[in-house]
């Protein structure tokens, strides 16, 4: 599957990623506009992993649901949330109507478990329900494939959000590839920086 890449035709080395991550940390700590802060988190996460799309969820005050904060998709030219206005999509409930954990939704699962999920192809995975994703693809002609979902855990070890990245892209060929173990490590580090910056901004 080929999609137009929004990134330079050169893969970041692990050393490049570490250097960029340090720069991102400085930028996050200095940003006072929370809407812009939310955008930067997703933009930089996508840049570090060459992800075509990204979604940032924020935990509700009652910790019962995840609220959409940012939705970006480069090849679909989608930029929602942050300085771009309010997202009207329904929240992701963390529990089902019977009170059991909503483990079929991958973002809810990550928020509840605190564990990162790395999926090579959402069309060929067991344990999660991606019917909504498939319906989006059917309507738009997009093809969702690789996905990396990580919790945002602040300095008090509380999960305050979830970062979801979609379709890692080979910058040279435009092919959708898997998220690498190195990208997973980088995103966990970024998620930690982002969570602290968000907590400080909210305070």
Tab-separated table of C-alpha atoms in Angstrom, residues 19 43 45 47-48 63 65 68 81 93 97 104-105 111 114-115 145 147 149 169 175 188 192:
chain	number	residue	atom	x	y	z
A	19	UNK	CA	18.375	14.247	19.492
A	43	UNK	CA	2.856	16.301	15.242
A	45	UNK	CA	5.104	11.784	17.561
A	47	UNK	CA	7.461	12.946	12.792
A	48	UNK	CA	9.566	10.701	15.030
A	63	UNK	CA	-11.662	8.739	34.617
A	65	UNK	CA	-13.828	7.828	29.341
A	68	UNK	CA	-10.757	13.116	21.579
A	81	UNK	CA	-8.931	19.516	17.589
A	93	UNK	CA	-16.025	4.685	27.261
A	97	UNK	CA	-22.810	-1.086	29.940
A	104	UNK	CA	-12.228	-4.566	22.843
A	105	UNK	CA	-11.344	-0.931	22.150
A	111	UNK	CA	-5.721	3.442	29.226
A	114	UNK	CA	-1.098	1.043	31.029
A	115	UNK	CA	0.549	-1.200	28.426
A	145	UNK	CA	-2.837	-0.884	8.796
A	147	UNK	CA	-0.897	0.992	14.729
A	149	UNK	CA	-0.908	2.945	20.972
A	169	UNK	CA	5.516	4.902	6.430
A	175	UNK	CA	4.869	1.927	1.712
A	188	UNK	CA	7.067	5.868	25.294
A	192	UNK	CA	6.110	10.565	29.328
